[in-house]
Amino acid sequence: MKSCLECGEKIIGREDKKFCSDGCRNAYNNKINKDSNNYMRNINNKLRKNYRILSGINTEGKSKTTKSKLLSLGFDFDFFTNILKTKTGNTYYFLYDQGYLLLDNDFYMLVKKDI
Ligand SMILES: [Zn+2]
């Protein structure tokens, strides 16, 4: 016999049932959704913050900045939306349409993708 994933009560009925009641199913699913939403919200906030920082500096569509300037604004290099590798071997990191490329001496080239 199987038991309810939420409360542990024995389940009576169909073999594939996972919960004893609709209430238990809802409670269980709400918990799962809440956790993943908090986790996703934190990441999305970091992505948005990074994007705001790049957009704030790179108003012309192409510019240079330094690592220390980005860090002082709270930029988090662990979070980006995608990577673009060029044929010439450069690796651009993008936050949506704003990208950066590491240059020498902790300088960064900022670019904006044409959409
Ligand atoms: Zn239950």
mmCIF file of C-alpha atoms and ligand atoms in Angstrom:
data_model
loop_
_atom_site.group_PDB
_atom_site.id
_atom_site.type_symbol
_atom_site.label_atom_id
_atom_site.label_comp_id
_atom_site.label_asym_id
_atom_site.label_seq_id
_atom_site.Cartn_x
_atom_site.Cartn_y
_atom_site.Cartn_z
ATOM 1 C CA MET A 1 0.000 0.000 0.000
ATOM 2 C CA LYS A 2 1.184 3.497 -0.786
ATOM 3 C CA SER A 3 1.104 6.464 1.533
ATOM 4 C CA CYS A 4 0.329 10.135 0.903
ATOM 5 C CA LEU A 5 3.403 12.222 0.014
ATOM 6 C CA GLU A 6 2.144 15.084 2.147
ATOM 7 C CA CYS A 7 0.735 13.568 5.327
ATOM 8 C CA GLY A 8 1.817 9.924 5.160
ATOM 9 C CA GLU A 9 -1.716 8.515 5.442
ATOM 10 C CA LYS A 10 -2.405 5.284 3.621
ATOM 11 C CA ILE A 11 -3.899 5.886 0.199
ATOM 12 C CA ILE A 12 -7.011 4.010 -0.751
ATOM 13 C CA GLY A 13 -7.966 3.767 -4.393
ATOM 14 C CA ARG A 14 -6.077 3.846 -7.678
ATOM 15 C CA GLU A 15 -2.535 2.540 -7.770
ATOM 16 C CA ASP A 16 -1.096 5.758 -9.306
ATOM 17 C CA LYS A 17 -2.489 8.130 -6.660
ATOM 18 C CA LYS A 18 0.162 10.034 -4.704
ATOM 19 C CA PHE A 19 -2.024 11.931 -2.248
ATOM 20 C CA CYS A 20 -4.896 11.036 0.047
ATOM 21 C CA SER A 21 -6.852 14.189 -0.813
ATOM 22 C CA ASP A 22 -6.951 17.317 -2.960
ATOM 23 C CA GLY A 23 -5.932 19.327 0.100
ATOM 24 C CA CYS A 24 -2.733 17.328 0.537
ATOM 25 C CA ARG A 25 -1.914 17.547 -3.169
ATOM 26 C CA ASN A 26 -2.345 21.337 -3.113
ATOM 27 C CA ALA A 27 -0.292 21.752 0.058
ATOM 28 C CA TYR A 28 2.515 19.639 -1.400
ATOM 29 C CA ASN A 29 2.569 21.439 -4.748
ATOM 30 C CA ASN A 30 2.440 24.870 -3.118
ATOM 31 C CA LYS A 31 5.556 24.069 -1.104
ATOM 32 C CA ILE A 32 7.458 22.941 -4.194
ATOM 33 C CA ASN A 33 6.388 25.975 -6.208
ATOM 34 C CA LYS A 34 7.256 28.353 -3.395
ATOM 35 C CA ASP A 35 10.828 27.049 -3.096
ATOM 36 C CA SER A 36 11.526 27.129 -6.802
ATOM 37 C CA ASN A 37 9.943 30.575 -7.075
ATOM 38 C CA ASN A 38 12.171 31.997 -4.339
ATOM 39 C CA TYR A 39 15.220 30.487 -5.972
ATOM 40 C CA MET A 40 14.237 31.718 -9.409
ATOM 41 C CA ARG A 41 13.329 35.139 -8.053
ATOM 42 C CA ASN A 42 16.796 35.553 -6.532
ATOM 43 C CA ILE A 43 18.488 34.619 -9.799
ATOM 44 C CA ASN A 44 16.199 36.822 -11.869
ATOM 45 C CA ASN A 45 16.912 39.735 -9.531
ATOM 46 C CA LYS A 46 20.645 39.227 -10.008
ATOM 47 C CA LEU A 47 20.260 39.059 -13.782
ATOM 48 C CA ARG A 48 18.151 42.218 -13.800
ATOM 49 C CA LYS A 49 20.628 44.041 -11.576
ATOM 50 C CA ASN A 50 23.539 43.057 -13.831
ATOM 51 C CA TYR A 51 21.546 44.171 -16.845
ATOM 52 C CA ARG A 52 20.732 47.537 -15.245
ATOM 53 C CA ILE A 53 24.404 48.098 -14.455
ATOM 54 C CA LEU A 54 25.540 47.334 -18.020
ATOM 55 C CA SER A 55 22.748 49.435 -19.543
ATOM 56 C CA GLY A 56 23.640 52.307 -17.242
ATOM 57 C CA ILE A 57 27.272 52.352 -18.351
ATOM 58 C CA ASN A 58 26.841 51.324 -21.970
ATOM 59 C CA THR A 59 24.505 54.050 -23.127
ATOM 60 C CA GLU A 60 26.140 54.428 -26.554
ATOM 61 C CA GLY A 61 25.950 50.751 -27.542
ATOM 62 C CA LYS A 62 29.688 50.303 -27.269
ATOM 63 C CA SER A 63 32.014 51.417 -24.491
ATOM 64 C CA LYS A 64 34.824 50.454 -22.164
ATOM 65 C CA THR A 65 34.843 50.059 -18.427
ATOM 66 C CA THR A 66 36.876 48.416 -15.694
ATOM 67 C CA LYS A 67 36.325 45.431 -13.470
ATOM 68 C CA SER A 68 36.565 47.565 -10.333
ATOM 69 C CA LYS A 69 33.875 49.929 -11.624
ATOM 70 C CA LEU A 70 31.532 47.009 -12.339
ATOM 71 C CA LEU A 71 32.231 45.465 -8.937
ATOM 72 C CA SER A 72 31.688 48.778 -7.165
ATOM 73 C CA LEU A 73 28.229 48.948 -8.738
ATOM 74 C CA GLY A 74 27.431 45.467 -7.462
ATOM 75 C CA PHE A 75 27.921 43.541 -10.686
ATOM 76 C CA ASP A 76 28.001 39.761 -10.145
ATOM 77 C CA PHE A 77 30.110 37.985 -12.761
ATOM 78 C CA ASP A 78 28.559 34.607 -11.904
ATOM 79 C CA PHE A 79 25.259 35.538 -13.536
ATOM 80 C CA PHE A 80 24.612 36.006 -17.249
ATOM 81 C CA THR A 81 22.042 34.810 -19.755
ATOM 82 C CA ASN A 82 24.226 33.449 -22.543
ATOM 83 C CA ILE A 83 27.725 33.154 -23.954
ATOM 84 C CA LEU A 84 28.795 34.086 -27.464
ATOM 85 C CA LYS A 85 32.048 32.731 -28.848
ATOM 86 C CA THR A 86 33.317 34.446 -31.958
ATOM 87 C CA LYS A 87 35.327 32.840 -34.746
ATOM 88 C CA THR A 88 38.313 34.877 -33.630
ATOM 89 C CA GLY A 89 38.258 33.165 -30.232
ATOM 90 C CA ASN A 90 36.691 35.914 -28.137
ATOM 91 C CA THR A 91 34.090 35.009 -25.533
ATOM 92 C CA TYR A 92 31.317 37.514 -24.895
ATOM 93 C CA TYR A 93 29.062 37.168 -21.866
ATOM 94 C CA PHE A 94 25.564 38.531 -22.329
ATOM 95 C CA LEU A 95 22.796 39.812 -20.094
ATOM 96 C CA TYR A 96 19.982 39.733 -22.625
ATOM 97 C CA ASP A 97 21.145 42.203 -25.305
ATOM 98 C CA GLN A 98 23.960 43.752 -23.236
ATOM 99 C CA GLY A 99 27.304 41.981 -23.464
ATOM 100 C CA TYR A 100 30.839 42.286 -22.179
ATOM 101 C CA LEU A 101 34.216 41.030 -23.259
ATOM 102 C CA LEU A 102 37.250 40.832 -20.996
ATOM 103 C CA LEU A 103 40.170 42.837 -22.365
ATOM 104 C CA ASP A 104 43.676 43.161 -20.936
ATOM 105 C CA ASN A 105 44.400 44.643 -17.514
ATOM 106 C CA ASP A 106 40.880 44.141 -16.119
ATOM 107 C CA PHE A 107 39.267 46.340 -18.745
ATOM 108 C CA TYR A 108 35.971 45.313 -20.259
ATOM 109 C CA MET A 109 34.470 46.090 -23.635
ATOM 110 C CA LEU A 110 30.718 46.585 -23.425
ATOM 111 C CA VAL A 111 28.562 45.915 -26.466
ATOM 112 C CA LYS A 112 24.871 45.936 -27.301
ATOM 113 C CA LYS A 113 23.336 43.361 -29.560
ATOM 114 C CA ASP A 114 21.307 44.592 -32.496
ATOM 115 C CA ILE A 115 17.931 42.988 -32.162
HETATM 116 ZN ZN ZN B 1 -2.566 13.283 2.811
#
